[in-house]
Each structure stands twice: as structure tokens, then as C-alpha cells.
PDB file of C-alpha atoms in Angstrom:
ATOM      1  CA  MET X   1     -28.738  56.731   5.467  1.00 58.00           C
ATOM      2  CA  ASN X   2     -29.615  53.079   5.103  1.00 65.00           C
ATOM      3  CA  THR X   3     -26.633  51.037   3.905  1.00 69.00           C
ATOM      4  CA  LEU X   4     -26.194  47.320   3.864  1.00 73.00           C
ATOM      5  CA  SER X   5     -23.281  45.813   5.694  1.00 73.00           C
ATOM      6  CA  TYR X   6     -21.763  42.667   4.267  1.00 79.00           C
ATOM      7  CA  LYS X   7     -19.400  40.942   6.632  1.00 79.00           C
ATOM      8  CA  THR X   8     -17.208  38.076   5.591  1.00 77.00           C
ATOM      9  CA  GLN X   9     -17.620  35.087   7.855  1.00 77.00           C
ATOM     10  CA  SER X  10     -14.381  33.204   8.428  1.00 83.00           C
ATOM     11  CA  ALA X  11     -14.576  29.656   9.730  1.00 83.00           C
ATOM     12  CA  THR X  12     -12.402  28.769  12.684  1.00 82.00           C
ATOM     13  CA  LYS X  13     -11.276  25.404  13.952  1.00 78.00           C
ATOM     14  CA  GLU X  14     -13.925  25.538  16.670  1.00 80.00           C
ATOM     15  CA  SER X  15     -16.822  26.572  14.435  1.00 82.00           C
ATOM     16  CA  ALA X  16     -16.131  23.991  11.715  1.00 83.00           C
ATOM     17  CA  GLN X  17     -18.747  21.264  11.333  1.00 88.00           C
ATOM     18  CA  LYS X  18     -16.539  18.203  10.840  1.00 92.00           C
ATOM     19  CA  GLU X  19     -17.819  14.733  10.045  1.00 95.00           C
ATOM     20  CA  TRP X  20     -16.377  11.359   9.037  1.00 97.00           C
ATOM     21  CA  LEU X  21     -16.816  10.163   5.452  1.00 97.00           C
ATOM     22  CA  VAL X  22     -16.145   6.743   3.910  1.00 97.00           C
ATOM     23  CA  VAL X  23     -14.771   6.613   0.362  1.00 97.00           C
ATOM     24  CA  ASP X  24     -14.558   3.357  -1.616  1.00 96.00           C
ATOM     25  CA  ALA X  25     -11.395   3.263  -3.759  1.00 96.00           C
ATOM     26  CA  GLU X  26     -12.245   0.107  -5.692  1.00 95.00           C
ATOM     27  CA  GLY X  27     -11.860   0.673  -9.427  1.00 94.00           C
ATOM     28  CA  GLN X  28     -10.894   4.355  -9.018  1.00 95.00           C
ATOM     29  CA  ARG X  29      -7.828   6.047 -10.498  1.00 96.00           C
ATOM     30  CA  LEU X  30      -5.296   7.026  -7.843  1.00 95.00           C
ATOM     31  CA  GLY X  31      -4.691  10.661  -8.808  1.00 94.00           C
ATOM     32  CA  ARG X  32      -8.319  11.527  -9.495  1.00 95.00           C
ATOM     33  CA  LEU X  33      -9.482   9.953  -6.252  1.00 97.00           C
ATOM     34  CA  CYS X  34      -6.788  11.699  -4.203  1.00 96.00           C
ATOM     35  CA  SER X  35      -7.552  15.106  -5.724  1.00 96.00           C
ATOM     36  CA  ILE X  36     -11.182  14.801  -4.607  1.00 97.00           C
ATOM     37  CA  VAL X  37     -10.136  13.518  -1.169  1.00 97.00           C
ATOM     38  CA  ALA X  38      -7.761  16.495  -0.835  1.00 97.00           C
ATOM     39  CA  LYS X  39     -10.654  18.877  -1.564  1.00 97.00           C
ATOM     40  CA  ILE X  40     -12.771  17.132   1.077  1.00 97.00           C
ATOM     41  CA  LEU X  41      -9.923  17.408   3.594  1.00 96.00           C
ATOM     42  CA  ARG X  42      -9.540  21.133   2.889  1.00 95.00           C
ATOM     43  CA  GLY X  43     -13.300  21.731   3.098  1.00 93.00           C
ATOM     44  CA  LYS X  44     -13.662  23.169  -0.396  1.00 94.00           C
ATOM     45  CA  TYR X  45     -17.055  21.520  -0.850  1.00 93.00           C
ATOM     46  CA  LYS X  46     -18.453  23.399   2.155  1.00 90.00           C
ATOM     47  CA  PRO X  47     -19.983  26.865   2.019  1.00 88.00           C
ATOM     48  CA  CYS X  48     -17.903  27.980   5.032  1.00 87.00           C
ATOM     49  CA  PHE X  49     -14.522  27.263   3.362  1.00 90.00           C
ATOM     50  CA  THR X  50     -11.691  29.351   4.743  1.00 91.00           C
ATOM     51  CA  PRO X  51      -8.223  28.839   3.203  1.00 92.00           C
ATOM     52  CA  HIS X  52      -6.227  29.257   6.411  1.00 91.00           C
ATOM     53  CA  ALA X  53      -8.430  27.126   8.708  1.00 91.00           C
ATOM     54  CA  ASP X  54      -9.034  23.425   9.143  1.00 92.00           C
ATOM     55  CA  CYS X  55     -12.716  23.242   8.204  1.00 91.00           C
ATOM     56  CA  GLY X  56     -12.709  20.018   6.147  1.00 93.00           C
ATOM     57  CA  ASP X  57     -13.984  16.554   6.951  1.00 95.00           C
ATOM     58  CA  ASN X  58     -12.193  13.401   8.056  1.00 97.00           C
ATOM     59  CA  VAL X  59     -11.930  10.677   5.401  1.00 97.00           C
ATOM     60  CA  ILE X  60     -11.772   6.885   5.647  1.00 97.00           C
ATOM     61  CA  ILE X  61     -10.574   5.185   2.449  1.00 97.00           C
ATOM     62  CA  ILE X  62     -11.507   1.512   2.065  1.00 96.00           C
ATOM     63  CA  ASN X  63     -10.419  -1.012  -0.600  1.00 95.00           C
ATOM     64  CA  ALA X  64      -7.151   0.877  -1.073  1.00 95.00           C
ATOM     65  CA  ASP X  65      -5.486  -2.251  -2.435  1.00 93.00           C
ATOM     66  CA  LYS X  66      -7.879  -2.223  -5.436  1.00 94.00           C
ATOM     67  CA  ILE X  67      -6.813   1.210  -6.715  1.00 95.00           C
ATOM     68  CA  GLU X  68      -5.952   1.526 -10.414  1.00 95.00           C
ATOM     69  CA  LEU X  69      -3.203   3.272 -12.341  1.00 94.00           C
ATOM     70  CA  THR X  70      -3.223   3.621 -16.123  1.00 93.00           C
ATOM     71  CA  GLY X  71      -0.446   2.548 -18.467  1.00 92.00           C
ATOM     72  CA  ASN X  72       2.717   1.208 -16.865  1.00 93.00           C
ATOM     73  CA  LYS X  73       2.710   3.694 -13.992  1.00 93.00           C
ATOM     74  CA  TRP X  74       2.815   0.863 -11.458  1.00 93.00           C
ATOM     75  CA  ASP X  75       6.387   0.002 -12.424  1.00 92.00           C
ATOM     76  CA  THR X  76       7.795   3.351 -13.544  1.00 90.00           C
ATOM     77  CA  PRO X  77       9.909   4.914 -10.762  1.00 84.00           C
ATOM     78  CA  SER X  78       8.329   8.237  -9.978  1.00 84.00           C
ATOM     79  CA  TYR X  79       9.150   8.975  -6.319  1.00 88.00           C
ATOM     80  CA  LEU X  80      12.637  10.018  -5.214  1.00 90.00           C
ATOM     81  CA  THR X  81      14.270  10.199  -1.801  1.00 89.00           C
ATOM     82  CA  PHE X  82      17.700  11.573  -0.991  1.00 94.00           C
ATOM     83  CA  SER X  83      19.611  10.809   2.190  1.00 96.00           C
ATOM     84  CA  GLY X  84      22.016  13.733   1.827  1.00 95.00           C
ATOM     85  CA  TYR X  85      25.058  11.540   1.241  1.00 97.00           C
ATOM     86  CA  PRO X  86      26.750  10.956  -2.117  1.00 97.00           C
ATOM     87  CA  GLY X  87      24.959   8.149  -3.914  1.00 95.00           C
ATOM     88  CA  GLY X  88      22.075   8.355  -1.449  1.00 96.00           C
ATOM     89  CA  GLN X  89      19.318   8.958  -3.985  1.00 96.00           C
ATOM     90  CA  LYS X  90      16.755   6.155  -4.284  1.00 94.00           C
ATOM     91  CA  SER X  91      13.782   5.911  -6.605  1.00 93.00           C
ATOM     92  CA  PHE X  92      10.560   4.098  -5.808  1.00 91.00           C
ATOM     93  CA  SER X  93       7.644   3.033  -7.947  1.00 93.00           C
ATOM     94  CA  PRO X  94       4.017   3.004  -6.759  1.00 93.00           C
ATOM     95  CA  ARG X  95       4.204  -0.805  -6.657  1.00 93.00           C
ATOM     96  CA  ASP X  96       7.003  -0.553  -4.061  1.00 91.00           C
ATOM     97  CA  PHE X  97       4.828   1.638  -1.844  1.00 88.00           C
ATOM     98  CA  GLN X  98       1.849  -0.692  -2.378  1.00 89.00           C
ATOM     99  CA  LYS X  99       3.924  -3.684  -1.244  1.00 90.00           C
ATOM    100  CA  LYS X 100       4.818  -1.945   2.001  1.00 88.00           C
ATOM    101  CA  SER X 101       1.392  -0.465   2.660  1.00 88.00           C
ATOM    102  CA  SER X 102      -1.364   1.208   0.681  1.00 89.00           C
ATOM    103  CA  ARG X 103      -1.364   3.903   3.349  1.00 91.00           C
ATOM    104  CA  LYS X 104       2.146   4.992   2.336  1.00 91.00           C
ATOM    105  CA  LEU X 105       1.135   5.351  -1.315  1.00 93.00           C
ATOM    106  CA  PHE X 106      -1.957   7.414  -0.466  1.00 95.00           C
ATOM    107  CA  GLU X 107      -0.026   9.601   1.984  1.00 93.00           C
ATOM    108  CA  LYS X 108       2.668  10.293  -0.613  1.00 92.00           C
ATOM    109  CA  VAL X 109       0.107  11.314  -3.243  1.00 94.00           C
ATOM    110  CA  LEU X 110      -2.122  13.318  -0.861  1.00 96.00           C
ATOM    111  CA  LYS X 111       0.848  15.157   0.661  1.00 95.00           C
ATOM    112  CA  GLY X 112       1.631  16.646  -2.745  1.00 94.00           C
ATOM    113  CA  MET X 113      -1.963  17.897  -3.118  1.00 96.00           C
ATOM    114  CA  LEU X 114      -2.240  19.618   0.273  1.00 97.00           C
ATOM    115  CA  PRO X 115      -0.686  22.924   1.371  1.00 96.00           C
ATOM    116  CA  LYS X 116       3.019  22.788   2.143  1.00 96.00           C
ATOM    117  CA  ASN X 117       2.759  24.141   5.698  1.00 96.00           C
ATOM    118  CA  LYS X 118       1.528  23.149   9.166  1.00 96.00           C
ATOM    119  CA  LEU X 119      -2.058  23.083   7.958  1.00 95.00           C
ATOM    120  CA  GLY X 120      -1.205  20.512   5.280  1.00 96.00           C
ATOM    121  CA  ALA X 121       0.595  18.318   7.810  1.00 96.00           C
ATOM    122  CA  GLU X 122      -2.412  18.486  10.119  1.00 96.00           C
ATOM    123  CA  LEU X 123      -4.865  17.692   7.326  1.00 96.00           C
ATOM    124  CA  LEU X 124      -2.861  14.611   6.385  1.00 96.00           C
ATOM    125  CA  THR X 125      -3.589  13.153   9.829  1.00 96.00           C
ATOM    126  CA  HIS X 126      -7.350  13.258   9.077  1.00 96.00           C
ATOM    127  CA  VAL X 127      -7.088  10.352   6.598  1.00 97.00           C
ATOM    128  CA  ARG X 128      -7.372   6.669   7.479  1.00 96.00           C
ATOM    129  CA  VAL X 129      -6.554   4.107   4.771  1.00 96.00           C
ATOM    130  CA  PHE X 130      -7.646   0.446   4.911  1.00 95.00           C
ATOM    131  CA  ASP X 131      -6.816  -2.293   2.404  1.00 92.00           C
ATOM    132  CA  GLY X 132     -10.026  -4.303   2.631  1.00 92.00           C
ATOM    133  CA  PRO X 133     -13.718  -3.421   2.641  1.00 94.00           C
ATOM    134  CA  ASP X 134     -13.782  -3.327   6.458  1.00 94.00           C
ATOM    135  CA  HIS X 135     -12.499  -0.556   8.706  1.00 94.00           C
ATOM    136  CA  THR X 136     -12.089  -0.135  12.442  1.00 93.00           C
ATOM    137  CA  MET X 137     -13.747   3.288  12.673  1.00 92.00           C
ATOM    138  CA  GLU X 138     -17.362   2.243  13.321  1.00 93.00           C
ATOM    139  CA  GLY X 139     -17.359   4.172  16.606  1.00 93.00           C
ATOM    140  CA  VAL X 140     -17.377   7.549  14.839  1.00 94.00           C
ATOM    141  CA  GLN X 141     -20.418   6.579  12.697  1.00 95.00           C
ATOM    142  CA  PRO X 142     -19.030   7.568   9.277  1.00 96.00           C
ATOM    143  CA  ARG X 143     -21.247   8.456   6.337  1.00 95.00           C
ATOM    144  CA  LYS X 144     -20.574   6.699   3.022  1.00 96.00           C
ATOM    145  CA  ILE X 145     -20.334   8.990  -0.012  1.00 95.00           C
ATOM    146  CA  ASP X 146     -20.113   8.312  -3.742  1.00 94.00           C
ATOM    147  CA  ILE X 147     -16.916   9.927  -4.986  1.00 92.00           C
ATOM    148  CA  ASN X 148     -18.143   9.930  -8.606  1.00 91.00           C
ATOM    149  CA  THR X 149     -20.813  12.553  -7.859  1.00 91.00           C
ATOM    150  CA  LEU X 150     -18.242  15.134  -6.700  1.00 87.00           C
ATOM    151  CA  LYS X 151     -16.293  17.220  -9.214  1.00 81.00           C
TER     152      LYS X 151
END
């Protein structure tokens, strides 16, 4: 009897083909850009995507200080922290995070789009955010991609 055998190939951390990608954030909307970056980090654009494995690429985001938000979202408090003590709740707007560092704003948004487990925490370390058009990661020979071509 001649039967075909279809075996599911699961990617592992060792078999993943990881590369470094450069994404230009100038003129992009924050949420739309971060949702695409989160998919790249997870590896959803690759044919070997496995939900429980780290098979995504590393991402370098440049021009993070030129990101856009629509409406008055820059000044509307939308992020909350709570210290655990009475009266310890503080609210922050995206402009507050941008004043401290663009990296903090991107990490806050990307953290909400990644899995809420150890894998998500590990994937968040695969992002480097730089305010200007230059970055310090030339040693890894990153490849520049156009974020508008990805869906």
C-alpha cells in the first residue's frame, strides 16, 4: 500500500534563520508600524513559523523620534502604572515617554503586541530603537526593508 506521509516541520531556536532588518519609522503611524514589527519579531512572515519558538528576525528601528500619532493622542494619558500603595496610580501620555526616550515608547507598545510569556519577553530584546537616521549596528550587516510593502 502506497500512502503519503505528511510530517509537520516545527522550527526550533537552532534551526531558525535569523537576520537583522532595518525599519525606517519616519512618517509612519506608531500602532501600525509596531504591529508589523511584532509580526517580524514573531516570524509570521516566514514559511517556517512556529508559534512556540523564537524564529523571527531582529529589528533595528531608525528615526524613532519622527513617528506620528493621529488626533490628540500625543497628549491624552493612555498608559497607567500602579505602585501598589494608595494613591500610587500614575498616568502617562506618549509625549511623556517620547521625552524620556523613544525606546521606552516603542517597548511599551510592542510589549502589548507580543505574547505575555517568556517568549514575548525574549522577543522584546530583539529590537533596537534609535532616534536619528544613524545606528550603531553596522557590524551585523542589517538589510533595509520597506515596511509599506508588508501587510
